[in-house]
Amino acid sequence: MDAFSTASTSAPAHDAGEAVSVNDIIERTARARDLTQHKVRDIRQVTSTLRILALNALIEARRAGEMGAGFGVVADEVRNISTQVEGLSSSLASELGGEIEALEKLTRDMARQAQGARLTDLALNAIELIDRNLYERTCDVRWWATDSAVWEAASNPTKDSCHYASSRLGVILDAYTVYIDLWLCDLKGNILANGRPDRFHAAGQNVASRDWFQKALSLHSGDDFAVADITTEPLLKGAQVASYATGVRVGGQADGELIGILGVHFDWQPQAETIVKGVRLSEAEKRRTRVLLTDAQGLIIAASDGRGTLSERVRLDTQGRASGHALDSSERLVAFHRTPGYETYAGLGWYGVIIQEA
């Protein structure tokens, strides 16, 4: 906010029913500071003029000799008074200026606290939206693993059964456009069928080294699921994916023998960008604000400005808190909120982060 360039003895008052913002208070305080500075400067100019007049009067009184002695006393007193007024104006400038400066600081701190709380709420909203979205992915993978075409192909991976499983996975993908591909794997990590063979030549490839696959192998029942951090998948042409997996079991039963792994690959980038770019900020705020999603290690997994995804890390001074806000070394306001999870999905310790320039 720019200070007013000229002083004024009056300012437009707010209507009784008009809301007063913190910026209004800051603006009015700045006006009071400028007014004080101008008036103190005026007083000093007047006292300076008085002192010059008093000095000239003393000189003339001494020239007049005894006839000017009385006038000299008056001139001396005027000079003393002007000195006292100068002292008072300096004291006024110092004390009142200090109070106004303190008031400005308090008001700005209050504004920062209010804005910090608002941005923290927006960070929570962003991470909650993605958690709700990913909760549905945990439901999808466990449901689709019970499809008869899936577990029958895992039980007896013939060319026909795998082809049918692929077509069945393709039908699912037609209805659920948030996925890039679905993979049915055997227990050695070989992909038996995928839902989009025309786009991705995944069948026959081995994914035993993938994190989501290894986690899914150790699941105890069909009610459990595995999830990996956001990464790029070479077999999906380098797309950014959130991969969820669960065991495929005999007869599609939750307690059946493990015979395969179903992995589903959520199309992360466009979905996450929709969330970080959709945070409720004014157009002016958007130009000086980054909205981020980070993993538990601070790696940026989504950014409203498109920078740093899967390459930049954000160091948050959380001090053990799930949420909060503070100024960083560059005087930027940084607000954050850790995932609270959603329903049975505990989340992965991700954060919603908003960084706003002053």
Short mmCIF file of C-alpha atoms in Angstrom, two decimals:
data_model
loop_
_atom_site.label_atom_id
_atom_site.label_comp_id
_atom_site.label_asym_id
_atom_site.label_seq_id
_atom_site.Cartn_x
_atom_site.Cartn_y
_atom_site.Cartn_z
CA MET A 1 0.00 0.00 0.00
CA ASP A 2 1.37 3.44 -0.96
CA ALA A 3 1.34 6.23 1.61
CA PHE A 4 -0.57 9.37 0.76
CA SER A 5 1.69 11.96 -0.87
CA THR A 6 -0.05 15.05 0.51
CA ALA A 7 -1.52 15.88 3.88
CA SER A 8 -5.17 16.68 4.44
CA THR A 9 -7.12 17.78 7.50
CA SER A 10 -10.07 15.56 6.62
CA ALA A 11 -10.75 12.20 5.01
CA PRO A 12 -13.92 10.62 3.69
CA ALA A 13 -15.69 8.67 6.40
CA HIS A 14 -17.13 5.21 5.88
CA ASP A 15 -20.87 4.83 5.77
CA ALA A 16 -22.33 3.27 8.91
CA GLY A 17 -23.32 0.14 7.04
CA GLU A 18 -20.09 -0.18 5.03
CA ALA A 19 -17.64 -2.91 6.01
CA VAL A 20 -14.23 -1.69 7.15
CA SER A 21 -11.26 -3.83 6.16
CA VAL A 22 -7.81 -4.05 7.72
CA ASN A 23 -6.48 -2.29 4.62
CA ASP A 24 -8.79 0.64 5.40
CA ILE A 25 -7.24 0.88 8.88
CA ILE A 26 -3.71 0.72 7.46
CA GLU A 27 -4.59 3.40 4.92
CA ARG A 28 -6.09 5.70 7.56
CA THR A 29 -3.09 5.16 9.86
CA ALA A 30 -0.73 6.09 7.05
CA ARG A 31 -2.79 9.23 6.46
CA ALA A 32 -2.48 10.13 10.15
CA ARG A 33 1.30 9.58 10.02
CA ASP A 34 1.66 11.80 6.97
CA LEU A 35 -0.56 14.46 8.51
CA THR A 36 1.51 14.44 11.69
CA GLN A 37 4.76 14.73 9.75
CA HIS A 38 3.43 17.64 7.72
CA LYS A 39 2.11 19.52 10.77
CA VAL A 40 5.34 19.03 12.73
CA ARG A 41 7.26 20.31 9.71
CA ASP A 42 4.95 23.37 9.59
CA ILE A 43 5.55 24.05 13.30
CA ARG A 44 9.29 23.81 12.80
CA GLN A 45 9.12 26.23 9.90
CA VAL A 46 7.17 28.72 12.04
CA THR A 47 9.55 28.41 15.00
CA SER A 48 12.52 28.77 12.65
CA THR A 49 11.01 32.00 11.32
CA LEU A 50 10.37 33.24 14.87
CA ARG A 51 13.95 32.57 15.88
CA ILE A 52 15.25 34.47 12.87
CA LEU A 53 12.91 37.39 13.65
CA ALA A 54 13.98 37.33 17.30
CA LEU A 55 17.65 37.35 16.31
CA ASN A 56 17.09 40.31 13.95
CA ALA A 57 15.15 42.11 16.73
CA LEU A 58 18.04 41.60 19.19
CA ILE A 59 20.49 43.01 16.66
CA GLU A 60 18.29 46.11 16.12
CA ALA A 61 17.73 46.51 19.90
CA ARG A 62 21.47 46.58 20.54
CA ARG A 63 21.91 49.16 17.82
CA ALA A 64 19.26 51.31 19.52
CA GLY A 65 21.19 51.20 22.79
CA GLU A 66 19.22 52.05 25.96
CA MET A 67 16.13 52.92 23.93
CA GLY A 68 15.96 49.35 22.63
CA ALA A 69 16.75 47.53 25.90
CA GLY A 70 13.09 46.66 26.64
CA PHE A 71 12.52 45.48 23.14
CA GLY A 72 15.61 43.30 23.46
CA VAL A 73 14.10 41.53 26.49
CA VAL A 74 10.96 40.75 24.49
CA ALA A 75 13.04 39.48 21.56
CA ASP A 76 15.03 37.25 23.94
CA GLU A 77 11.80 35.80 25.34
CA VAL A 78 10.45 35.17 21.83
CA ARG A 79 13.64 33.27 21.01
CA ASN A 80 13.34 31.20 24.19
CA ILE A 81 9.71 30.39 23.45
CA SER A 82 10.54 29.39 19.88
CA THR A 83 13.25 27.07 21.25
CA GLN A 84 10.73 25.50 23.63
CA VAL A 85 8.22 25.07 20.81
CA GLU A 86 10.94 23.45 18.70
CA GLY A 87 11.59 21.02 21.57
CA LEU A 88 7.90 20.25 21.90
CA SER A 89 7.55 19.66 18.16
CA SER A 90 10.53 17.28 18.24
CA SER A 91 9.01 15.44 21.19
CA LEU A 92 5.65 15.30 19.42
CA ALA A 93 7.25 13.97 16.26
CA SER A 94 9.14 11.32 18.21
CA GLU A 95 6.44 10.16 20.60
CA LEU A 96 3.40 10.42 18.35
CA GLY A 97 5.37 9.10 15.40
CA GLY A 98 6.45 6.12 17.50
CA GLU A 99 2.88 5.40 18.54
CA ILE A 100 1.64 5.61 14.97
CA GLU A 101 4.48 3.35 13.83
CA ALA A 102 3.56 0.82 16.55
CA LEU A 103 -0.10 1.02 15.51
CA GLU A 104 0.87 0.42 11.89
CA LYS A 105 2.91 -2.63 12.89
CA LEU A 106 0.08 -4.04 14.99
CA THR A 107 -2.39 -3.49 12.16
CA ARG A 108 -0.09 -5.12 9.63
CA ASP A 109 0.50 -8.05 12.00
CA MET A 110 -3.25 -8.39 12.42
CA ALA A 111 -3.69 -8.30 8.64
CA ARG A 112 -0.97 -10.94 8.21
CA GLN A 113 -2.57 -13.17 10.85
CA ALA A 114 -5.97 -12.87 9.18
CA GLN A 115 -4.51 -13.52 5.73
CA GLY A 116 -2.40 -16.38 7.08
CA ALA A 117 -5.46 -18.03 8.62
CA ARG A 118 -7.35 -17.60 5.34
CA LEU A 119 -4.53 -19.11 3.27
CA THR A 120 -4.20 -21.99 5.74
CA ASP A 121 -7.90 -22.75 5.26
CA LEU A 122 -7.42 -22.67 1.48
CA ALA A 123 -4.44 -25.02 1.79
CA LEU A 124 -6.63 -27.41 3.80
CA ASN A 125 -9.36 -27.18 1.19
CA ALA A 126 -6.91 -28.09 -1.58
CA ILE A 127 -5.47 -31.11 0.22
CA GLU A 128 -8.94 -32.26 1.26
CA LEU A 129 -10.15 -32.15 -2.33
CA ILE A 130 -7.32 -34.36 -3.53
CA ASP A 131 -7.78 -36.73 -0.58
CA ARG A 132 -11.46 -37.17 -1.35
CA ASN A 133 -10.53 -37.84 -4.96
CA LEU A 134 -7.89 -40.41 -4.03
CA TYR A 135 -10.18 -42.10 -1.52
CA GLU A 136 -12.36 -43.06 -4.49
CA ARG A 137 -9.30 -44.60 -6.15
CA THR A 138 -8.82 -46.92 -3.16
CA CYS A 139 -12.43 -48.05 -3.54
CA ASP A 140 -12.12 -48.52 -7.31
CA VAL A 141 -9.06 -50.77 -7.26
CA ARG A 142 -10.52 -53.08 -4.59
CA TRP A 143 -13.82 -53.30 -6.43
CA TRP A 144 -12.38 -53.99 -9.89
CA ALA A 145 -10.06 -56.70 -8.54
CA THR A 146 -13.18 -58.78 -7.84
CA ASP A 147 -14.38 -58.62 -11.46
CA SER A 148 -14.67 -62.18 -12.78
CA ALA A 149 -12.78 -61.35 -15.98
CA VAL A 150 -9.86 -60.12 -13.88
CA TRP A 151 -9.52 -62.98 -11.42
CA GLU A 152 -10.23 -65.64 -14.06
CA ALA A 153 -7.40 -64.27 -16.25
CA ALA A 154 -5.09 -64.21 -13.22
CA SER A 155 -6.07 -67.82 -12.43
CA ASN A 156 -5.61 -69.07 -15.98
CA PRO A 157 -3.73 -66.52 -18.11
CA THR A 158 -4.52 -67.84 -21.58
CA LYS A 159 -4.52 -65.62 -24.64
CA ASP A 160 -8.32 -65.56 -24.70
CA SER A 161 -8.78 -64.88 -20.98
CA CYS A 162 -6.20 -62.09 -21.01
CA HIS A 163 -7.80 -60.56 -24.13
CA TYR A 164 -11.18 -60.60 -22.42
CA ALA A 165 -9.72 -59.09 -19.26
CA SER A 166 -8.13 -56.36 -21.40
CA SER A 167 -11.46 -55.57 -23.06
CA ARG A 168 -13.18 -55.52 -19.66
CA LEU A 169 -10.57 -53.11 -18.28
CA GLY A 170 -11.11 -50.98 -21.39
CA VAL A 171 -14.84 -50.73 -20.63
CA ILE A 172 -13.97 -49.52 -17.13
CA LEU A 173 -11.58 -46.90 -18.54
CA ASP A 174 -14.29 -45.60 -20.87
CA ALA A 175 -16.44 -44.87 -17.83
CA TYR A 176 -13.65 -43.61 -15.55
CA THR A 177 -11.70 -41.07 -17.57
CA VAL A 178 -9.47 -40.04 -14.64
CA TYR A 179 -7.34 -43.13 -15.21
CA ILE A 180 -4.58 -43.50 -17.80
CA ASP A 181 -4.46 -47.30 -17.73
CA LEU A 182 -5.26 -50.39 -15.64
CA TRP A 183 -2.84 -53.32 -15.42
CA LEU A 184 -3.43 -56.93 -14.44
CA CYS A 185 -0.17 -58.56 -13.36
CA ASP A 186 0.88 -62.03 -12.29
CA LEU A 187 2.77 -62.53 -9.03
CA LYS A 188 6.12 -62.13 -10.81
CA GLY A 189 5.21 -58.67 -12.04
CA ASN A 190 4.48 -59.58 -15.65
CA ILE A 191 1.62 -57.53 -17.10
CA LEU A 192 -0.99 -59.96 -18.38
CA ALA A 193 -3.50 -57.40 -19.67
CA ASN A 194 -4.03 -53.65 -19.80
CA GLY A 195 -7.08 -51.56 -20.60
CA ARG A 196 -5.60 -49.44 -23.42
CA PRO A 197 -3.40 -51.75 -25.51
CA ASP A 198 -3.88 -49.46 -28.53
CA ARG A 199 -2.14 -46.61 -26.69
CA PHE A 200 0.25 -48.37 -24.32
CA HIS A 201 2.16 -51.55 -25.14
CA ALA A 202 2.29 -52.65 -21.51
CA ALA A 203 1.27 -56.31 -21.82
CA GLY A 204 4.29 -58.56 -21.54
CA GLN A 205 6.36 -55.96 -19.68
CA ASN A 206 7.59 -56.59 -16.13
CA VAL A 207 6.88 -54.17 -13.29
CA ALA A 208 8.10 -56.24 -10.33
CA SER A 209 10.39 -53.39 -9.26
CA ARG A 210 7.58 -50.84 -8.97
CA ASP A 211 6.85 -49.67 -5.43
CA TRP A 212 3.08 -50.18 -5.69
CA PHE A 213 3.56 -53.76 -6.91
CA GLN A 214 5.89 -54.72 -4.08
CA LYS A 215 3.54 -53.21 -1.49
CA ALA A 216 0.53 -55.01 -2.96
CA LEU A 217 2.30 -58.40 -2.71
CA SER A 218 2.38 -58.09 1.08
CA LEU A 219 -1.30 -57.17 1.57
CA HIS A 220 -3.22 -59.55 3.82
CA SER A 221 -6.65 -59.43 2.17
CA GLY A 222 -8.70 -58.01 -0.66
CA ASP A 223 -9.92 -55.30 1.68
CA ASP A 224 -6.45 -53.75 1.73
CA PHE A 225 -4.75 -51.57 -0.86
CA ALA A 226 -1.29 -50.22 -1.65
CA VAL A 227 -0.35 -46.78 -2.94
CA ALA A 228 2.87 -45.22 -4.18
CA ASP A 229 4.03 -41.60 -4.22
CA ILE A 230 3.54 -39.59 -7.40
CA THR A 231 6.00 -40.55 -10.10
CA THR A 232 6.41 -40.70 -13.86
CA GLU A 233 5.73 -44.05 -15.52
CA PRO A 234 7.90 -44.96 -18.56
CA LEU A 235 5.39 -47.53 -19.82
CA LEU A 236 2.76 -44.78 -19.90
CA LYS A 237 4.93 -42.44 -22.00
CA GLY A 238 6.29 -40.64 -18.96
CA ALA A 239 2.91 -39.55 -17.61
CA GLN A 240 2.67 -38.44 -13.98
CA VAL A 241 0.64 -41.04 -12.11
CA ALA A 242 -0.74 -41.87 -8.70
CA SER A 243 -0.72 -45.67 -8.67
CA TYR A 244 -2.99 -47.78 -6.46
CA ALA A 245 -2.91 -51.57 -6.27
CA THR A 246 -4.49 -54.52 -4.53
CA GLY A 247 -4.33 -58.28 -4.70
CA VAL A 248 -6.41 -60.31 -7.15
CA ARG A 249 -7.68 -63.37 -5.28
CA VAL A 250 -9.31 -66.68 -6.16
CA GLY A 251 -13.02 -66.28 -6.83
CA GLY A 252 -12.77 -62.53 -6.18
CA GLN A 253 -13.04 -63.27 -2.45
CA ALA A 254 -11.37 -60.92 0.02
CA ASP A 255 -9.84 -63.87 1.88
CA GLY A 256 -9.04 -65.92 -1.23
CA GLU A 257 -5.58 -67.04 -2.29
CA LEU A 258 -3.48 -64.31 -3.89
CA ILE A 259 -3.09 -65.00 -7.62
CA GLY A 260 -2.29 -61.61 -9.12
CA ILE A 261 -2.02 -57.86 -8.67
CA LEU A 262 -4.27 -55.18 -10.13
CA GLY A 263 -2.66 -51.76 -10.54
CA VAL A 264 -4.63 -48.63 -11.50
CA HIS A 265 -2.88 -45.47 -12.67
CA PHE A 266 -4.63 -42.22 -11.86
CA ASP A 267 -3.97 -39.44 -14.38
CA TRP A 268 -2.37 -37.18 -11.79
CA GLN A 269 -1.24 -34.03 -13.59
CA PRO A 270 -4.51 -32.65 -15.04
CA GLN A 271 -6.52 -33.59 -11.95
CA ALA A 272 -4.03 -32.02 -9.53
CA GLU A 273 -3.65 -28.87 -11.67
CA THR A 274 -7.41 -28.37 -11.59
CA ILE A 275 -7.26 -28.30 -7.80
CA VAL A 276 -4.24 -26.01 -7.32
CA LYS A 277 -5.41 -23.58 -10.00
CA GLY A 278 -8.95 -23.58 -8.67
CA VAL A 279 -8.12 -22.25 -5.20
CA ARG A 280 -10.32 -19.22 -4.41
CA LEU A 281 -7.92 -16.33 -4.91
CA SER A 282 -8.53 -12.98 -6.56
CA GLU A 283 -6.85 -12.36 -9.91
CA ALA A 284 -4.46 -9.91 -8.23
CA GLU A 285 -3.56 -12.53 -5.61
CA LYS A 286 -2.98 -15.24 -8.21
CA ARG A 287 -0.23 -13.17 -9.82
CA ARG A 288 1.81 -13.23 -6.60
CA THR A 289 0.81 -16.59 -5.16
CA ARG A 290 1.94 -20.21 -5.62
CA VAL A 291 -0.45 -22.97 -4.62
CA LEU A 292 1.34 -26.28 -4.13
CA LEU A 293 0.76 -29.87 -3.17
CA THR A 294 3.81 -31.61 -1.71
CA ASP A 295 4.51 -35.14 -0.60
CA ALA A 296 5.60 -35.97 2.94
CA GLN A 297 9.24 -35.17 2.06
CA GLY A 298 8.39 -31.74 0.68
CA LEU A 299 8.68 -32.70 -3.01
CA ILE A 300 6.32 -30.57 -5.11
CA ILE A 301 3.79 -32.86 -6.78
CA ALA A 302 1.55 -30.09 -8.15
CA ALA A 303 2.01 -26.35 -8.63
CA SER A 304 -0.37 -23.63 -9.79
CA ASP A 305 2.43 -22.01 -11.80
CA GLY A 306 3.55 -25.33 -13.30
CA ARG A 307 7.10 -24.99 -11.93
CA GLY A 308 9.11 -27.48 -9.91
CA THR A 309 6.80 -30.48 -10.19
CA LEU A 310 8.69 -33.64 -9.14
CA SER A 311 11.96 -31.67 -9.06
CA GLU A 312 11.69 -28.92 -6.41
CA ARG A 313 11.35 -29.35 -2.66
CA VAL A 314 9.73 -27.00 -0.17
CA ARG A 315 11.15 -26.85 3.35
CA LEU A 316 8.33 -26.20 5.80
CA ASP A 317 9.06 -25.12 9.36
CA THR A 318 6.04 -26.95 10.77
CA GLN A 319 7.43 -27.22 14.32
CA GLY A 320 5.41 -30.39 14.71
CA ARG A 321 2.14 -28.71 13.74
CA ALA A 322 -0.36 -30.05 11.24
CA SER A 323 -1.09 -26.54 9.99
CA GLY A 324 0.06 -22.97 10.35
CA HIS A 325 1.54 -19.94 8.62
CA ALA A 326 4.62 -17.75 8.94
CA LEU A 327 6.84 -15.32 7.04
CA ASP A 328 9.87 -16.89 5.39
CA SER A 329 13.30 -15.29 4.98
CA SER A 330 12.06 -13.46 1.86
CA GLU A 331 9.10 -11.96 3.75
CA ARG A 332 6.67 -14.21 1.88
CA LEU A 333 3.65 -15.53 3.73
CA VAL A 334 3.75 -19.34 3.75
CA ALA A 335 0.63 -21.24 4.84
CA PHE A 336 0.39 -25.02 5.05
CA HIS A 337 -1.92 -27.83 6.10
CA ARG A 338 -1.14 -31.54 6.32
CA THR A 339 -3.64 -34.01 4.93
CA PRO A 340 -6.30 -34.96 7.48
CA GLY A 341 -7.28 -38.00 5.36
CA TYR A 342 -10.78 -38.84 4.24
CA GLU A 343 -13.04 -41.67 5.42
CA THR A 344 -10.85 -44.80 5.54
CA TYR A 345 -8.07 -43.14 3.53
CA ALA A 346 -5.47 -41.85 5.98
CA GLY A 347 -3.52 -40.01 3.32
CA LEU A 348 0.22 -40.12 2.71
CA GLY A 349 1.34 -37.19 4.85
CA TRP A 350 1.00 -34.77 1.95
CA TYR A 351 0.64 -31.01 2.41
CA GLY A 352 -1.31 -28.22 0.82
CA VAL A 353 1.01 -25.19 0.70
CA ILE A 354 0.34 -21.59 -0.34
CA ILE A 355 3.21 -19.13 -0.77
CA GLN A 356 2.24 -15.49 -1.23
CA GLU A 357 4.49 -12.54 -1.99
CA ALA A 358 4.04 -9.46 0.17
#
